[in-house]
Coordinates of C-alpha atoms in Angstrom, one line a residue:
X1 CA -70.0 -23.7 -58.1
X2 CA -71.8 -21.8 -60.8
X3 CA -72.3 -18.0 -61.0
X4 CA -75.8 -18.2 -59.3
X5 CA -74.3 -20.3 -56.4
X6 CA -71.4 -17.9 -56.0
X7 CA -73.7 -14.9 -55.9
X8 CA -75.9 -16.7 -53.4
X9 CA -72.8 -17.4 -51.2
X10 CA -71.8 -13.8 -51.4
X11 CA -75.3 -12.7 -50.3
X12 CA -75.3 -15.1 -47.5
X13 CA -71.7 -14.3 -46.3
X14 CA -71.7 -10.6 -47.1
X15 CA -70.7 -9.8 -43.5
X16 CA -67.5 -11.9 -43.9
X17 CA -66.6 -10.0 -47.0
X18 CA -67.3 -6.6 -45.3
X19 CA -65.3 -7.5 -42.3
X20 CA -62.4 -8.7 -44.3
X21 CA -62.4 -5.5 -46.4
X22 CA -62.5 -3.4 -43.3
X23 CA -59.7 -5.4 -41.7
X24 CA -57.7 -4.9 -44.9
X25 CA -58.3 -1.2 -44.9
X26 CA -57.4 -1.0 -41.2
X27 CA -54.2 -2.8 -41.9
X28 CA -53.3 -0.3 -44.6
X29 CA -54.2 2.6 -42.3
X30 CA -52.1 1.2 -39.6
X31 CA -49.2 0.8 -42.0
X32 CA -49.6 4.5 -42.9
X33 CA -49.5 5.6 -39.2
X34 CA -46.8 3.3 -38.0
X35 CA -44.5 3.2 -41.1
X36 CA -41.2 5.3 -41.0
X37 CA -41.2 8.2 -43.5
X38 CA -39.0 7.7 -46.6
X39 CA -38.0 10.3 -49.1
X40 CA -37.0 9.7 -52.7
X41 CA -34.5 11.7 -54.9
X42 CA -33.5 11.0 -58.5
X43 CA -30.6 11.8 -60.7
X44 CA -30.5 11.4 -64.5
X45 CA -27.2 10.7 -66.4
X46 CA -26.4 10.5 -70.1
X47 CA -24.1 8.0 -71.8
X48 CA -22.1 9.0 -74.9
X49 CA -19.3 7.5 -77.0
X50 CA -16.3 9.6 -77.4
X51 CA -14.9 8.0 -80.6
X52 CA -16.5 8.6 -84.0
X53 CA -15.8 11.0 -86.7
X54 CA -18.1 10.0 -89.5
X55 CA -21.9 9.6 -89.4
X56 CA -21.6 5.8 -89.8
X57 CA -19.2 5.7 -86.8
X58 CA -21.5 7.8 -84.7
X59 CA -24.4 5.6 -85.6
X60 CA -22.5 2.5 -84.7
X61 CA -21.4 4.1 -81.5
X62 CA -24.9 5.0 -80.5
X63 CA -26.0 1.4 -81.0
X64 CA -23.1 0.2 -79.0
X65 CA -24.0 2.6 -76.1
X66 CA -27.7 1.5 -76.2
X67 CA -26.5 -2.1 -75.6
X68 CA -24.4 -1.0 -72.7
X69 CA -26.9 1.1 -70.9
X70 CA -28.8 -1.8 -69.4
X71 CA -25.5 -3.2 -68.1
X72 CA -24.5 0.1 -66.6
X73 CA -27.9 0.1 -64.7
X74 CA -26.8 -3.0 -63.0
X75 CA -23.4 -1.6 -62.3
X76 CA -24.9 1.3 -60.4
X77 CA -26.1 -1.0 -57.6
X78 CA -22.9 -3.0 -57.3
X79 CA -20.1 -2.5 -54.6
X80 CA -17.8 -1.0 -57.2
X81 CA -20.0 2.1 -57.1
X82 CA -21.7 1.9 -53.7
X83 CA -18.6 1.2 -51.6
X84 CA -17.1 4.6 -52.5
X85 CA -20.5 6.2 -51.8
X86 CA -20.6 4.8 -48.3
X87 CA -17.1 6.1 -47.6
X88 CA -17.8 9.6 -49.1
X89 CA -21.0 10.2 -47.2
X90 CA -20.0 8.3 -44.0
X91 CA -23.1 6.2 -44.1
X92 CA -23.8 3.7 -41.3
X93 CA -24.8 1.0 -43.8
X94 CA -22.9 -1.5 -45.9
X95 CA -23.0 -1.4 -49.7
X96 CA -25.3 -4.4 -49.7
X97 CA -27.8 -2.6 -47.4
X98 CA -27.5 0.6 -49.5
X99 CA -28.2 -1.4 -52.7
X100 CA -31.7 -2.1 -51.4
X101 CA -32.4 1.7 -51.3
X102 CA -30.9 2.5 -54.7
X103 CA -32.5 1.8 -58.1
X104 CA -31.3 2.4 -61.6
X105 CA -33.7 2.4 -64.6
X106 CA -32.9 2.9 -68.2
X107 CA -36.0 4.0 -70.4
X108 CA -36.3 1.8 -73.4
X109 CA -34.6 3.1 -76.6
X110 CA -32.6 5.8 -74.8
X111 CA -29.0 6.2 -73.4
X112 CA -30.4 7.9 -70.2
X113 CA -30.1 6.3 -66.8
X114 CA -32.3 7.4 -63.9
X115 CA -30.8 6.7 -60.5
X116 CA -33.2 6.9 -57.5
X117 CA -32.2 6.8 -53.8
X118 CA -34.6 6.2 -50.9
X119 CA -33.5 7.5 -47.4
X120 CA -35.1 8.5 -44.1
X121 CA -34.4 12.2 -44.8
X122 CA -34.8 14.4 -47.9
X123 CA -31.2 15.8 -47.8
X124 CA -29.7 12.4 -47.5
X125 CA -31.7 11.0 -50.4
X126 CA -30.5 13.8 -52.7
X127 CA -26.9 13.3 -51.6
X128 CA -26.9 9.6 -52.1
X129 CA -28.5 9.9 -55.7
X130 CA -25.8 12.5 -56.7
X131 CA -23.0 10.4 -55.1
X132 CA -24.0 7.2 -57.0
X133 CA -24.1 9.2 -60.3
X134 CA -20.6 10.5 -59.6
X135 CA -19.1 7.2 -58.7
X136 CA -20.8 5.5 -61.6
X137 CA -18.9 7.9 -63.9
X138 CA -15.6 6.6 -62.6
X139 CA -16.6 3.0 -62.7
X140 CA -17.8 3.3 -66.4
X141 CA -14.5 5.1 -67.3
X142 CA -12.5 2.1 -65.9
X143 CA -14.7 -0.5 -67.4
X144 CA -14.6 1.1 -70.9
X145 CA -10.9 2.2 -70.9
X146 CA -9.1 1.6 -74.2
X147 CA -5.4 1.1 -75.0
X148 CA -4.6 4.7 -74.2
X149 CA -6.2 4.3 -70.7
X150 CA -9.1 6.8 -71.4
X151 CA -12.7 5.7 -71.3
X152 CA -14.6 5.2 -74.5
X153 CA -17.9 6.1 -72.8
X154 CA -18.6 9.3 -71.1
X155 CA -21.2 9.8 -68.3
X156 CA -22.7 13.2 -68.0
X157 CA -25.2 14.2 -65.3
X158 CA -28.1 15.9 -67.1
X159 CA -30.4 16.4 -64.1
X160 CA -29.0 16.5 -60.5
X161 CA -31.1 15.4 -57.6
X162 CA -33.3 17.9 -55.9
X163 CA -34.3 17.8 -52.2
X164 CA -37.8 16.3 -52.0
X165 CA -40.4 18.4 -50.0
X166 CA -42.7 15.5 -49.0
X167 CA -42.1 11.9 -48.1
X168 CA -42.6 9.3 -50.8
X169 CA -43.7 6.7 -48.2
X170 CA -46.1 6.1 -46.6
X171 CA -48.9 7.0 -49.1
X172 CA -52.2 7.0 -47.1
X173 CA -54.5 6.8 -50.0
X174 CA -52.6 4.0 -51.7
X175 CA -52.0 2.1 -48.5
X176 CA -55.7 2.2 -47.5
X177 CA -56.8 1.4 -51.0
X178 CA -54.5 -1.6 -51.4
X179 CA -55.6 -2.8 -47.9
X180 CA -59.3 -2.5 -48.8
X181 CA -58.8 -4.3 -52.1
X182 CA -56.7 -7.1 -50.5
X183 CA -59.2 -7.5 -47.7
X184 CA -62.1 -7.6 -50.2
X185 CA -60.4 -10.3 -52.3
X186 CA -59.7 -12.4 -49.2
X187 CA -63.3 -11.9 -48.0
X188 CA -64.7 -13.1 -51.3
X189 CA -62.5 -16.1 -51.3
X190 CA -63.5 -17.0 -47.8
X191 CA -67.2 -16.4 -48.6
X192 CA -67.0 -18.8 -51.6
X193 CA -65.2 -21.4 -49.5
X194 CA -67.9 -21.1 -46.9
X195 CA -70.6 -21.2 -49.5
X196 CA -69.3 -24.5 -50.8
X197 CA -68.7 -26.0 -47.3
X198 CA -71.8 -24.7 -45.6
X199 CA -74.3 -24.2 -48.5
X200 CA -77.9 -24.6 -47.4
X201 CA -81.0 -25.7 -49.2
X202 CA -83.0 -22.6 -48.4
X203 CA -85.1 -22.2 -51.6
X204 CA -86.7 -24.0 -54.5
X205 CA -83.8 -22.8 -56.7
X206 CA -81.1 -24.0 -54.4
X207 CA -82.9 -27.4 -54.2
X208 CA -83.1 -27.6 -57.9
X209 CA -79.4 -27.0 -58.3
X210 CA -78.7 -29.8 -55.7
X211 CA -81.0 -32.6 -56.8
X212 CA -83.7 -33.6 -59.3
X213 CA -85.9 -34.8 -56.5
X214 CA -89.1 -32.7 -56.7
X215 CA -90.1 -30.2 -54.0
X216 CA -93.6 -31.3 -52.7
X217 CA -93.9 -28.9 -49.8
X218 CA -92.7 -25.6 -48.5
X219 CA -93.6 -24.9 -44.8
X220 CA -93.3 -21.3 -43.7
X221 CA -91.8 -20.4 -40.3
X222 CA -93.8 -18.5 -37.8
X223 CA -92.0 -15.1 -37.3
X224 CA -93.7 -14.8 -33.9
X225 CA -92.0 -18.0 -32.8
X226 CA -95.2 -19.6 -31.7
X227 CA -95.5 -22.5 -34.2
X228 CA -98.3 -24.7 -33.1
X229 CA -97.9 -28.5 -32.8
X230 CA -100.8 -29.1 -35.3
X231 CA -101.4 -26.0 -37.4
X232 CA -104.7 -27.2 -38.8
X233 CA -106.2 -27.5 -35.3
X234 CA -104.7 -24.3 -33.7
X235 CA -104.9 -21.9 -36.8
X236 CA -107.1 -23.4 -39.5
X237 CA -106.7 -20.4 -41.7
X238 CA -103.0 -19.8 -41.0
X239 CA -100.2 -19.9 -43.5
X240 CA -98.7 -23.2 -42.1
X241 CA -102.2 -24.9 -42.3
X242 CA -102.4 -24.0 -45.9
X243 CA -98.9 -25.2 -46.5
X244 CA -99.7 -28.7 -45.1
X245 CA -102.8 -28.8 -47.2
X246 CA -100.7 -28.0 -50.2
X247 CA -98.3 -30.8 -49.2
X248 CA -101.3 -33.1 -49.0
X249 CA -102.5 -32.1 -52.4
X250 CA -99.2 -32.6 -53.9
X251 CA -99.1 -36.2 -52.6
X252 CA -102.5 -36.7 -54.2
X253 CA -101.0 -35.6 -57.5
X254 CA -98.2 -38.1 -57.0
X255 CA -100.9 -40.8 -56.4
X256 CA -102.7 -39.8 -59.6
X257 CA -99.7 -39.5 -61.9
X258 CA -97.5 -42.6 -61.6
X259 CA -94.3 -42.4 -63.7
X260 CA -94.1 -44.3 -66.9
X261 CA -92.5 -47.7 -66.5
X262 CA -93.3 -48.0 -62.8
X263 CA -93.9 -51.6 -61.5
X264 CA -96.4 -52.6 -58.8
X265 CA -94.8 -52.7 -55.4
X266 CA -95.0 -56.0 -53.5
X267 CA -95.7 -55.9 -49.8
X268 CA -93.8 -57.8 -47.2
X269 CA -96.5 -60.5 -47.2
X270 CA -96.0 -61.3 -50.8
X271 CA -99.2 -59.5 -52.0
X272 CA -99.5 -56.5 -54.1
X273 CA -99.0 -53.4 -52.0
X274 CA -101.3 -51.2 -53.9
X275 CA -98.7 -48.8 -54.9
X276 CA -96.0 -48.5 -57.5
X277 CA -92.3 -48.4 -56.9
X278 CA -89.8 -47.0 -59.3
X279 CA -86.8 -48.8 -58.0
X280 CA -84.6 -45.8 -57.6
X281 CA -84.5 -43.0 -55.1
X282 CA -85.6 -39.7 -56.2
X283 CA -88.1 -40.9 -58.8
X284 CA -90.8 -42.4 -56.7
X285 CA -93.5 -40.1 -57.9
X286 CA -95.9 -42.9 -58.6
X287 CA -95.4 -44.7 -55.4
X288 CA -98.7 -43.4 -54.1
X289 CA -101.1 -45.0 -56.6
X290 CA -103.5 -47.6 -55.6
X291 CA -104.9 -48.6 -52.2
X292 CA -103.4 -47.9 -48.8
X293 CA -100.1 -46.0 -48.8
X294 CA -97.2 -46.0 -46.5
X295 CA -95.2 -42.8 -46.4
X296 CA -92.0 -42.4 -44.4
X297 CA -91.2 -38.9 -43.1
X298 CA -87.5 -38.4 -42.2
X299 CA -84.7 -35.9 -42.4
X300 CA -80.9 -35.7 -42.5
X301 CA -80.3 -34.9 -38.9
X302 CA -82.4 -34.3 -35.8
X303 CA -84.2 -30.9 -35.2
X304 CA -85.3 -30.3 -38.7
X305 CA -89.1 -30.6 -38.0
X306 CA -89.7 -34.2 -39.3
X307 CA -92.0 -35.2 -36.4
X308 CA -94.1 -32.0 -36.6
X309 CA -94.4 -32.4 -40.4
X310 CA -95.5 -36.1 -40.0
X311 CA -98.1 -35.1 -37.4
X312 CA -99.5 -32.2 -39.4
X313 CA -99.5 -34.1 -42.7
X314 CA -101.4 -37.1 -41.0
X315 CA -103.9 -34.7 -39.4
X316 CA -104.4 -32.8 -42.7
X317 CA -105.1 -36.1 -44.6
X318 CA -107.4 -37.2 -41.8
X319 CA -109.5 -34.0 -42.0
X320 CA -110.5 -35.1 -45.6
X321 CA -112.3 -38.2 -44.2
X322 CA -109.6 -40.8 -45.0
X323 CA -108.5 -43.4 -42.6
X324 CA -105.1 -42.3 -41.5
X325 CA -102.6 -43.9 -39.1
X326 CA -99.7 -41.9 -37.7
X327 CA -96.9 -44.3 -36.6
X328 CA -94.0 -43.2 -34.4
X329 CA -91.3 -45.4 -35.8
X330 CA -88.5 -43.3 -34.3
X331 CA -87.6 -45.9 -31.7
X332 CA -84.5 -44.0 -30.5
X333 CA -86.0 -40.6 -29.6
X334 CA -89.7 -40.9 -29.9
X335 CA -91.6 -37.6 -29.8
X336 CA -95.2 -38.1 -31.1
X337 CA -96.7 -39.2 -27.8
X338 CA -95.4 -36.1 -25.9
X339 CA -96.2 -33.8 -28.9
X340 CA -99.8 -34.9 -29.1
X341 CA -100.4 -35.5 -25.4
X342 CA -101.0 -39.3 -25.8
X343 CA -100.0 -42.3 -23.8
X344 CA -96.5 -43.3 -24.7
X345 CA -95.7 -46.3 -22.5
X346 CA -97.2 -48.7 -25.0
X347 CA -97.1 -48.6 -28.8
X348 CA -95.1 -50.0 -31.7
X349 CA -92.6 -51.8 -29.7
X350 CA -95.3 -53.4 -27.6
X351 CA -96.9 -54.9 -30.7
X352 CA -93.6 -55.9 -32.2
X353 CA -92.6 -58.0 -29.1
X354 CA -96.0 -59.6 -29.0
X355 CA -97.2 -58.1 -25.7
X356 CA -100.4 -56.5 -27.2
X357 CA -102.5 -56.5 -30.3
X358 CA -102.5 -53.5 -32.7
X359 CA -106.0 -52.5 -31.9
X360 CA -105.2 -52.4 -28.2
X361 CA -102.6 -49.6 -28.4
X362 CA -103.8 -47.4 -31.3
X363 CA -105.2 -44.1 -30.0
X364 CA -107.5 -41.5 -31.5
X365 CA -106.5 -37.9 -31.7
X366 CA -108.3 -34.7 -32.8
X367 CA -111.7 -34.1 -34.4
X368 CA -110.6 -35.7 -37.7
X369 CA -110.3 -39.2 -36.1
X370 CA -106.6 -39.5 -36.6
X371 CA -105.3 -42.8 -35.4
X372 CA -101.9 -42.7 -33.7
X373 CA -99.5 -45.6 -32.9
X374 CA -96.9 -44.2 -30.5
X375 CA -93.5 -45.8 -30.2
X376 CA -93.8 -47.3 -26.8
X377 CA -90.8 -48.2 -24.7
X378 CA -87.4 -47.4 -26.2
X379 CA -85.9 -50.8 -27.1
X380 CA -82.1 -51.7 -27.0
X381 CA -82.2 -52.9 -30.7
X382 CA -84.3 -50.5 -32.8
X383 CA -82.8 -51.4 -36.1
X384 CA -83.4 -55.2 -35.6
X385 CA -87.0 -54.5 -34.6
X386 CA -87.7 -52.5 -37.7
X387 CA -86.1 -55.1 -39.9
X388 CA -87.9 -58.0 -38.2
X389 CA -90.6 -60.1 -40.0
X390 CA -93.1 -59.0 -37.3
X391 CA -92.6 -55.4 -38.6
X392 CA -93.1 -56.5 -42.2
X393 CA -96.4 -58.2 -41.2
X394 CA -97.5 -55.1 -39.3
X395 CA -96.8 -52.9 -42.3
X396 CA -98.8 -55.2 -44.5
X397 CA -101.7 -55.2 -42.1
X398 CA -101.9 -51.4 -41.6
X399 CA -101.6 -51.0 -45.4
X400 CA -104.7 -53.0 -45.9
X401 CA -106.7 -51.3 -43.2
X402 CA -105.9 -47.7 -43.8
X403 CA -106.0 -45.3 -46.7
X404 CA -102.7 -43.6 -45.7
X405 CA -100.0 -44.5 -43.1
X406 CA -97.5 -41.9 -42.1
X407 CA -94.4 -43.1 -40.4
X408 CA -92.2 -40.7 -38.4
X409 CA -88.6 -42.2 -38.4
X410 CA -85.2 -41.4 -37.2
X411 CA -82.9 -39.2 -39.2
X412 CA -81.1 -40.8 -42.1
X413 CA -77.5 -39.8 -41.3
X414 CA -77.0 -40.8 -37.7
X415 CA -78.6 -44.2 -38.0
X416 CA -79.9 -46.7 -40.6
X417 CA -83.5 -47.0 -39.4
X418 CA -85.0 -44.7 -41.9
X419 CA -83.3 -46.4 -44.8
X420 CA -84.5 -49.8 -43.7
X421 CA -88.0 -48.8 -43.2
X422 CA -88.3 -46.7 -46.4
X423 CA -87.5 -49.9 -48.5
X424 CA -90.7 -51.4 -47.0
X425 CA -93.0 -48.5 -47.8
X426 CA -94.0 -46.5 -50.9
X427 CA -91.3 -43.9 -50.4
X428 CA -89.9 -41.3 -48.1
X429 CA -90.5 -37.5 -47.7
X430 CA -87.2 -35.8 -46.7
X431 CA -87.7 -32.8 -44.5
X432 CA -85.0 -30.1 -44.8
X433 CA -84.6 -27.2 -42.4
X434 CA -84.1 -24.2 -44.8
X435 CA -82.4 -22.2 -42.1
X436 CA -79.6 -24.5 -41.0
X437 CA -79.2 -27.8 -42.9
X438 CA -76.1 -27.8 -45.1
X439 CA -76.5 -28.9 -48.7
X440 CA -73.8 -31.6 -48.3
X441 CA -75.9 -33.3 -45.7
X442 CA -79.0 -33.3 -47.9
X443 CA -76.9 -34.8 -50.7
X444 CA -75.5 -37.5 -48.4
X445 CA -79.0 -38.3 -47.2
X446 CA -80.3 -38.8 -50.7
X447 CA -77.3 -40.9 -51.6
X448 CA -77.8 -43.2 -48.6
X449 CA -81.4 -43.7 -49.5
X450 CA -80.6 -44.3 -53.1
X451 CA -77.9 -46.9 -52.1
X452 CA -80.5 -48.6 -49.9
X453 CA -83.0 -48.8 -52.7
X454 CA -85.4 -46.6 -50.9
X455 CA -87.6 -44.4 -53.2
X456 CA -87.8 -40.7 -52.3
X457 CA -91.2 -39.2 -53.1
X458 CA -90.0 -35.6 -52.6
X459 CA -88.4 -32.9 -50.5
X460 CA -90.1 -30.7 -47.9
X461 CA -88.6 -27.4 -47.1
X462 CA -89.3 -26.5 -43.5
X463 CA -89.0 -23.1 -41.8
X464 CA -88.9 -21.1 -45.0
X465 CA -89.4 -17.3 -45.2
X466 CA -93.0 -16.3 -44.7
X467 CA -94.5 -14.6 -47.8
X468 CA -97.9 -13.1 -47.0
X469 CA -100.5 -12.4 -49.7
X470 CA -102.0 -9.0 -49.7
X471 CA -105.4 -10.5 -49.0
X472 CA -105.2 -14.1 -47.9
X473 CA -101.9 -13.6 -46.0
X474 CA -103.0 -10.6 -43.8
X475 CA -102.9 -11.1 -40.1
X476 CA -106.0 -10.0 -38.3
X477 CA -105.7 -6.7 -36.3
X478 CA -105.6 -6.8 -32.5
X479 CA -109.2 -5.9 -32.2
X480 CA -110.4 -8.5 -34.7
X481 CA -108.2 -11.1 -33.0
X482 CA -109.8 -10.3 -29.7
X483 CA -113.3 -10.7 -31.2
X484 CA -112.2 -14.0 -32.7
X485 CA -111.0 -15.2 -29.3
X486 CA -114.3 -14.3 -27.7
X487 CA -117.0 -15.4 -30.2
X488 CA -120.6 -14.9 -29.4
X489 CA -122.8 -18.0 -28.7
X490 CA -124.8 -17.3 -31.9
X491 CA -121.6 -17.4 -34.0
X492 CA -120.5 -20.7 -32.7
X493 CA -123.8 -22.5 -32.7
X494 CA -123.5 -25.8 -34.6
X495 CA -119.7 -25.5 -35.1
X496 CA -117.5 -28.5 -34.0
X497 CA -115.0 -27.7 -31.1
X498 CA -111.3 -27.8 -31.9
X499 CA -109.3 -29.4 -29.1
X500 CA -105.6 -30.1 -29.0
X501 CA -106.1 -32.9 -26.5
X502 CA -106.9 -36.5 -27.5
X503 CA -110.3 -36.6 -28.9
X504 CA -113.2 -37.9 -26.7
X505 CA -115.1 -40.9 -28.1
X506 CA -117.9 -39.5 -30.3
X507 CA -121.5 -40.1 -29.6
X508 CA -123.3 -43.1 -31.0
X509 CA -124.3 -43.1 -34.7
X510 CA -128.0 -42.4 -33.9
X511 CA -127.0 -38.8 -33.0
X512 CA -126.5 -38.0 -36.8
X513 CA -127.6 -39.6 -40.0
X514 CA -125.1 -39.7 -42.8
X515 CA -125.9 -38.6 -46.3
X516 CA -126.6 -41.3 -48.9
X517 CA -123.3 -42.7 -50.3
X518 CA -121.1 -41.0 -47.6
X519 CA -118.8 -42.5 -45.1
X520 CA -120.4 -43.3 -41.7
X521 CA -119.3 -41.4 -38.6
X522 CA -116.0 -42.4 -37.1
X523 CA -117.0 -43.9 -33.8
X524 CA -114.4 -45.1 -31.3
X525 CA -116.7 -47.0 -28.9
X526 CA -119.6 -49.4 -29.1
X527 CA -123.2 -48.1 -29.3
X528 CA -123.9 -49.6 -25.8
X529 CA -121.8 -50.1 -22.8
X530 CA -119.5 -48.1 -20.7
X531 CA -117.2 -45.5 -22.4
X532 CA -113.6 -46.4 -22.6
X533 CA -110.6 -44.2 -21.6
X534 CA -110.6 -41.1 -23.8
X535 CA -108.1 -41.1 -26.6
X536 CA -107.7 -45.0 -26.7
X537 CA -109.1 -47.0 -29.6
X538 CA -109.0 -50.7 -29.5
X539 CA -110.8 -54.0 -29.6
X540 CA -110.9 -54.2 -25.8
X541 CA -111.8 -51.7 -23.0
X542 CA -109.7 -50.9 -20.0
X543 CA -110.5 -54.2 -18.4
X544 CA -109.4 -56.1 -21.5
X545 CA -113.0 -57.3 -22.4
X546 CA -113.8 -58.0 -26.0
X547 CA -115.7 -55.4 -27.9
X548 CA -117.8 -56.9 -30.7
X549 CA -120.4 -54.3 -31.2
X550 CA -118.2 -51.8 -33.1
X551 CA -120.5 -51.7 -36.1
X552 CA -123.9 -51.9 -34.4
X553 CA -126.3 -49.0 -34.7
X554 CA -124.5 -47.7 -37.8
X555 CA -126.1 -47.1 -41.1
X556 CA -124.7 -49.0 -44.1
X557 CA -124.3 -47.7 -47.6
X558 CA -125.3 -49.5 -50.7
X559 CA -123.0 -47.7 -53.0
X560 CA -119.9 -49.4 -51.8
X561 CA -118.6 -52.4 -49.9
X562 CA -118.1 -52.3 -46.2
X563 CA -114.5 -53.2 -45.0
X564 CA -114.3 -54.4 -41.5
X565 CA -112.3 -52.4 -38.9
X566 CA -109.5 -54.4 -37.5
X567 CA -109.8 -52.5 -34.2
X568 CA -113.5 -53.3 -33.7
X569 CA -114.5 -49.7 -33.2
X570 CA -116.2 -48.8 -36.5
X571 CA -116.9 -50.0 -40.1
X572 CA -115.9 -48.0 -43.1
X573 CA -117.8 -47.7 -46.3
X574 CA -115.5 -47.9 -49.4
X575 CA -117.4 -46.5 -52.3
X576 CA -116.8 -48.6 -55.5
X577 CA -117.1 -45.6 -57.7
X578 CA -113.6 -44.4 -56.7
X579 CA -114.9 -41.0 -55.7
X580 CA -114.1 -39.4 -52.3
X581 CA -116.9 -39.8 -49.7
X582 CA -117.9 -36.9 -47.5
X583 CA -118.0 -37.1 -43.8
X584 CA -121.4 -36.8 -42.1
X585 CA -121.8 -33.8 -39.8
X586 CA -121.8 -34.5 -36.1

């Protein structure tokens, strides 16, 4: 962990550091309150050599004494000195126990010895210090006795012990300070460990430190807790709607700027897939060049917002007039049907097992004409179905007939479905919950995709902090919001209605004439005949009868070639100039 990561961990886990410091300070305060009072008294003695008449002899004697002082400091705490002290003072402790309360220190370069005694009372501390000094004199005389029996070294008490007036222990300021410092250090250590173990990818900077995979989208969280299912339909001018448009734009840049050395991707049917593949995860920036694109939207674990991101991304691209198909490829816990209010009993699994044609189960949603293929019934073998040849043929078919195909898949870490499916598409978008996804899970996800050979187009940070611009990011006042909720008939004249329910089949093409060179109106029913069930687009109506008049009554364009709709409900003009066609007003 570098310095930036350490500071980020401390910012995130500041409460742990604070609690640890407070606990340490509390422990120091408790020690101050509960600890027994102890008093200290000190006695200073001086060592001198008796022999020596000349200056040279005195100098040699002084050197000799200096060498002995450190040894006499150790003698002061030995039984030869302390046993007589215990007997003299009548202490209820042994010499070994008393040795823990007596210290002897010789300042460097001196022949002085400072004897300190620590006892529960002030008088007893002074008495013990003086008694040790007196008994040390006798011990030194015996240890340095010469042939005549007199000691060569004399011990003189230069400063007797005085009775202390205040206890030496406990020391409230020192105890509390040491407790706070110790708790602070422990808290910092715990915060750093938690920062490594539970680091999140909650910003562009943290993502850049974790991986070289580019960030292609940052989706703000709604602080009001009312995040709509499809932001562009519920709040067209909201922050989340703009974030999805930005994600859409970034994918367009990926399409326009393939990486150097990228090779054309080959579809499952052996034909060119219309994109490029880089061959390694995390560098699939050019995977979106060419014709129809297949984009997988996945995440590390469940609950990170991958399904919402896939639906909003598909709806945002569909609003530009492109032919977009949203596929619920999460065959374990499908959520697209319930999220968009569509029929979920038939869908992808129905097509893969051969019970229905693709055009019979694709449904229309929203004013943008978004096509949705729900998951259908949950199968007992999701991985086998997604890896089957039928799935490969289906992916090749939807690639040919759509501009963009967005596939919502299962999370990467629990199951292998996303890795399998990503290898058959142009790449994956990995959604990361900035509030709760650990960095280690994101790293493991990218590693698994890389191991499987699945290119990663980019990362999408979801539920990031909302940053409002002073002008564009302002929320309307309560009064203006009320006026917006109750518009006048004059203000809404000629504007299309926004509905979160499955879109009704539009009127026949005679109701509006397209502009020269533009794409014809997206119609989901024949010009003549009974209307089909709202929200269902297919080659057959409710009774299963064939619908062959999908392109009747529609103007054609001379600026591009007309590509037949495989679902039989409309024809699409594909301008040969490569420019984006505008949608006719309805």
